[in-house]
mmCIF file of C-alpha atoms in Angstrom:
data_model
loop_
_atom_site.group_PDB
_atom_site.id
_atom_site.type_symbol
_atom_site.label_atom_id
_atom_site.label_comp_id
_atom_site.label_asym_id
_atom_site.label_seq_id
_atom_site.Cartn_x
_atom_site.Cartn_y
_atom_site.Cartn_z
ATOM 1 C CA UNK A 23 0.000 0.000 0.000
ATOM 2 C CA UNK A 24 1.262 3.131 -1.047
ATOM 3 C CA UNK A 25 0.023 6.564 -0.271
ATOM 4 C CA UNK A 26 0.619 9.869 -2.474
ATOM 5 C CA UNK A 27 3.150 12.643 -0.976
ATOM 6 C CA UNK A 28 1.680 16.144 -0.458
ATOM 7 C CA UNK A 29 -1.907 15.796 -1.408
ATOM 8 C CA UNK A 30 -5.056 18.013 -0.226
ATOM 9 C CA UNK A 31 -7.246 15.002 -1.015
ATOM 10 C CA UNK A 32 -5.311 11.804 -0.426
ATOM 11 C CA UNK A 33 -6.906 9.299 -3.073
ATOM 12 C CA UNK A 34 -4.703 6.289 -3.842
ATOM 13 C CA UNK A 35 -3.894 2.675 -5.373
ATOM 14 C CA UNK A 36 -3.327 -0.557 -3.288
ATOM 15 C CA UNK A 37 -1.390 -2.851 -5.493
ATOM 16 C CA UNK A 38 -0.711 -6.438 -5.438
ATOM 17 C CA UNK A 39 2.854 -8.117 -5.607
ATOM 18 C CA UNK A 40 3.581 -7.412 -9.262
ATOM 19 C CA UNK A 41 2.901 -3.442 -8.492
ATOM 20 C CA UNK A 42 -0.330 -3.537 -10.236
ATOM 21 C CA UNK A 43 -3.324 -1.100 -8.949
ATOM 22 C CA UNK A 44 -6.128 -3.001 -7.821
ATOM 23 C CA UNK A 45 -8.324 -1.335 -5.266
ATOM 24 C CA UNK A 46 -8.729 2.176 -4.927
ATOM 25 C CA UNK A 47 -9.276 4.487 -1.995
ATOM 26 C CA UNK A 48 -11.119 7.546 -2.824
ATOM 27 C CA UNK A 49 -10.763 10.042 0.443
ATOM 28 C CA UNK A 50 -13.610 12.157 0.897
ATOM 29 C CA UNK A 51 -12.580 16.125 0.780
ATOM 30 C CA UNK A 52 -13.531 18.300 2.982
ATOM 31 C CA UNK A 53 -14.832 16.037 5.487
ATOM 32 C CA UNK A 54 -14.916 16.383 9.342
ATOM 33 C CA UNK A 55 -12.835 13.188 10.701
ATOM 34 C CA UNK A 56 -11.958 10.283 7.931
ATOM 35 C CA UNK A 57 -14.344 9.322 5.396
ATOM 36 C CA UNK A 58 -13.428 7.211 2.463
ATOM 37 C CA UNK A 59 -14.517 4.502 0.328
ATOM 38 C CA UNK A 60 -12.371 1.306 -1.221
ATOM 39 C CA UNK A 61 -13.282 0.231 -4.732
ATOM 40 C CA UNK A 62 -12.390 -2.833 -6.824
ATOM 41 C CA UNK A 63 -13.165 -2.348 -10.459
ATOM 42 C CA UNK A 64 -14.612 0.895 -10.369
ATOM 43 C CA UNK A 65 -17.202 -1.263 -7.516
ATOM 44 C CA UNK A 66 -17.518 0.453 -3.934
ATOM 45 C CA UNK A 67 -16.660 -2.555 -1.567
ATOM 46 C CA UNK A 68 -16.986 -0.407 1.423
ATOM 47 C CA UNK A 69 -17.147 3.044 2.698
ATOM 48 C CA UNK A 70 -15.638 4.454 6.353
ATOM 49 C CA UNK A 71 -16.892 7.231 8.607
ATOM 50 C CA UNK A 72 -14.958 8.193 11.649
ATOM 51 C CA UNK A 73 -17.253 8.334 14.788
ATOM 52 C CA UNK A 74 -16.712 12.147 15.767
ATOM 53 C CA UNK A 75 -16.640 13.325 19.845
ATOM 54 C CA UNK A 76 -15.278 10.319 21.153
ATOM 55 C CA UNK A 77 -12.322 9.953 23.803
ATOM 56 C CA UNK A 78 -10.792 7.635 21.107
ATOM 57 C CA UNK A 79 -11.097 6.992 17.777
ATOM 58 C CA UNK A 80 -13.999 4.907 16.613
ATOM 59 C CA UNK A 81 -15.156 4.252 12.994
ATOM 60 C CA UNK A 82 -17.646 2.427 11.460
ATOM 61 C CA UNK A 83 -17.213 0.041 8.363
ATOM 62 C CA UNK A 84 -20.492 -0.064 5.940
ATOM 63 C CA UNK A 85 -21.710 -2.258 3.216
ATOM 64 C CA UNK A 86 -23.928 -0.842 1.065
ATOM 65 C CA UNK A 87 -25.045 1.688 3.641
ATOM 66 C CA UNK A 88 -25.401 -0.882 6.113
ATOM 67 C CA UNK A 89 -22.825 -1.096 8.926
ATOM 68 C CA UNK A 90 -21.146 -4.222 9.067
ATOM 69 C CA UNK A 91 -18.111 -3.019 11.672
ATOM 70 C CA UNK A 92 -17.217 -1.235 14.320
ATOM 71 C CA UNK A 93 -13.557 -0.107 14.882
ATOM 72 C CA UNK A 94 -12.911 0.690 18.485
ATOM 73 C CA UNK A 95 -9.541 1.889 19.638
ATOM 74 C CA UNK A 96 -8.372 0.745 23.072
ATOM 75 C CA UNK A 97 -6.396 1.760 26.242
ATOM 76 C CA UNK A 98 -3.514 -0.500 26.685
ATOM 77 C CA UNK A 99 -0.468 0.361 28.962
ATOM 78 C CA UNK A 100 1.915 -2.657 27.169
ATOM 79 C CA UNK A 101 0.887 -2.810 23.884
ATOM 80 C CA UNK A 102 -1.267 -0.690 21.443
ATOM 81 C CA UNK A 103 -4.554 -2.593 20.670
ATOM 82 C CA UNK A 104 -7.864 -1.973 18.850
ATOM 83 C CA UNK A 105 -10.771 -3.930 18.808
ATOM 84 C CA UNK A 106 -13.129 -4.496 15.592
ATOM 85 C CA UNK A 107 -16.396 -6.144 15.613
ATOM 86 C CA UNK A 108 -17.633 -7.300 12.695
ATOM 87 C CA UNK A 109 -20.135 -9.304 10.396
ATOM 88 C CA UNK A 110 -16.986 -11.860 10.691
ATOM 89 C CA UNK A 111 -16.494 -11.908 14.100
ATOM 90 C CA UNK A 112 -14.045 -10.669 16.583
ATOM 91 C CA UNK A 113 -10.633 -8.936 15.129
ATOM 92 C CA UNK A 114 -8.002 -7.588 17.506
ATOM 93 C CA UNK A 115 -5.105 -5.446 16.028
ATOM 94 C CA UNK A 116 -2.262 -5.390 18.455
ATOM 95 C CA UNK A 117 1.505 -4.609 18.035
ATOM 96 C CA UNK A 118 4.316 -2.007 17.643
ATOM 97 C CA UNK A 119 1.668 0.663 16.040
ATOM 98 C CA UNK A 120 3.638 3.610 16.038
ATOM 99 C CA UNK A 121 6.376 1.653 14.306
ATOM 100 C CA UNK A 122 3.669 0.613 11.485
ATOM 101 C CA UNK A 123 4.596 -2.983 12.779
ATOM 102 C CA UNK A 124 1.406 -4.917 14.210
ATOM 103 C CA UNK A 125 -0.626 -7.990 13.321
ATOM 104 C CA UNK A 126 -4.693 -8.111 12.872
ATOM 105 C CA UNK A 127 -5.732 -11.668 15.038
ATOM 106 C CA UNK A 128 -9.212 -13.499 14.719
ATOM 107 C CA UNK A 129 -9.577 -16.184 16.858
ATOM 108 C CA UNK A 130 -6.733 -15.860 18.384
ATOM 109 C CA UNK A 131 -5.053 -16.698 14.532
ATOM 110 C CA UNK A 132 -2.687 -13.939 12.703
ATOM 111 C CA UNK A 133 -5.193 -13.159 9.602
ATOM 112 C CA UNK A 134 -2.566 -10.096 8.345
ATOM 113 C CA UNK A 135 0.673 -8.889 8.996
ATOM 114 C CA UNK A 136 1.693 -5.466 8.626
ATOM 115 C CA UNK A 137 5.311 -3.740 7.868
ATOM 116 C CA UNK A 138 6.220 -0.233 7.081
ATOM 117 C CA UNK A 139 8.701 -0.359 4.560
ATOM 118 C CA UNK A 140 11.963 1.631 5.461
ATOM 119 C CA UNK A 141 13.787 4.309 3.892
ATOM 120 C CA UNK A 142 10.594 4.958 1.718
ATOM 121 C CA UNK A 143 9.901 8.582 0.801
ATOM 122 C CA UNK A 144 6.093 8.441 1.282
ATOM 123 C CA UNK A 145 4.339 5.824 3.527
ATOM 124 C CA UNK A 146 4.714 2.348 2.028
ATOM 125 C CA UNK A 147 3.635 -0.714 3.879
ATOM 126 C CA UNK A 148 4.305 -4.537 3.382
ATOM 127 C CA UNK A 149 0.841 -6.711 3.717
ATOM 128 C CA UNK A 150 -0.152 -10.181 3.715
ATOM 129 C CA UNK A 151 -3.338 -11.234 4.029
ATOM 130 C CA UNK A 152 -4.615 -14.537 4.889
ATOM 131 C CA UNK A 153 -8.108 -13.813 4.910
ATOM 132 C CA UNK A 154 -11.053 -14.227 2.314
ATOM 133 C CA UNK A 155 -11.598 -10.255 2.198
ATOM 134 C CA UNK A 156 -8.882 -8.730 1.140
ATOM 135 C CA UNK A 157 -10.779 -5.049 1.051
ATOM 136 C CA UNK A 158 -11.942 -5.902 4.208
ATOM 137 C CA UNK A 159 -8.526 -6.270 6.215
ATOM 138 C CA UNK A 160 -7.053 -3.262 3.586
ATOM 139 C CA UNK A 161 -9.910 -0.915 4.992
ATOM 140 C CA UNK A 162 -8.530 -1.911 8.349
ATOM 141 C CA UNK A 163 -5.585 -0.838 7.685
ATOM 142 C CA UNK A 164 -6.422 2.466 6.109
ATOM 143 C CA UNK A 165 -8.235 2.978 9.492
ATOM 144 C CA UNK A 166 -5.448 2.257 11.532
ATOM 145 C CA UNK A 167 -2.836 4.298 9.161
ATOM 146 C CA UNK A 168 -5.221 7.747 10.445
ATOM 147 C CA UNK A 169 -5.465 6.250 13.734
ATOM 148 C CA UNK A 170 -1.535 6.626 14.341
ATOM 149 C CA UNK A 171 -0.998 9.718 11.926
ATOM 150 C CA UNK A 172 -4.149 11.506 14.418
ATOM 151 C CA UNK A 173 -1.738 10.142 17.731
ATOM 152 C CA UNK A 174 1.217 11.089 15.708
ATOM 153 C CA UNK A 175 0.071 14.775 15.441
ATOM 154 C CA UNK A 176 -1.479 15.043 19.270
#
């Protein structure tokens, strides 16, 4: 996953292995907190809305304007976690998150692993997904990319 550098509206590719674009994630401008949808063939898979006036950040996954996830970040003194339930169950992302290093678990099984890519000029990440929705994990990761970048800034 690769993000553009210096954009007002951040709109970008996620390619596979052999660098080719494949789904799409079209930022919404001039929004209040993250909004953004992921496409597939010029398809919306899903769209994103960050919960606003919460302590942390929250965000809700849809489907066709129905909500099929909830993306709940939690307090955690050793490790940085968030929890996500979801039409597929229970996810927990836990790991190095300010390092871009973490995994996403269901049932207590890695289902993605995560790695910022070094000495890359804009933010490029290293995912592998054993899961049967791709778009699904991606959006996670989308969500937890603003998650840090919103600690980041604070």
């Amino acid at each position: 996953m690769k993000s553009r550098f210096f954009n007002i509206k951040e709109d970008f590719w996620i390619k596979n292995e052999y660098k080719e674009d494949v789904f799409f994630i079209d930022n919404k401008f001039l929004s209040l907190g993250l909004q953004f949808s992921i496409s597939k063939n010029n398809e919306i898979i899903y769209t994103v809305r960050e919960k606003l006036l919460t302590f942390l950040s929250n965000y809700e996954i849809s489907n066709n304007e129905q909500v099929i996830a909830k993306v709940n970040q939690k307090l955690s003194f050793m490790r940085d976690k968030i929890k996500v339930d979801s039409k597929y169950g229970e996810f927990i992302i836990q790991g190095d998150l300010f390092d871009y290093n973490y995994r996403i678990y269901k049932d207590n099984v890695v289902v993605a692993k995560i790695e910022k890519e070094l000495f890359a000029f804009t933010d490029n990440y290293r995912i592998d997904i054993d899961f049967e929705d791709e778009a699904f994990i991606l959006t996670l990761v989308v969500i937890i990319d603003n998650t840090i970048d919103k600690q980041k800034d604070n």
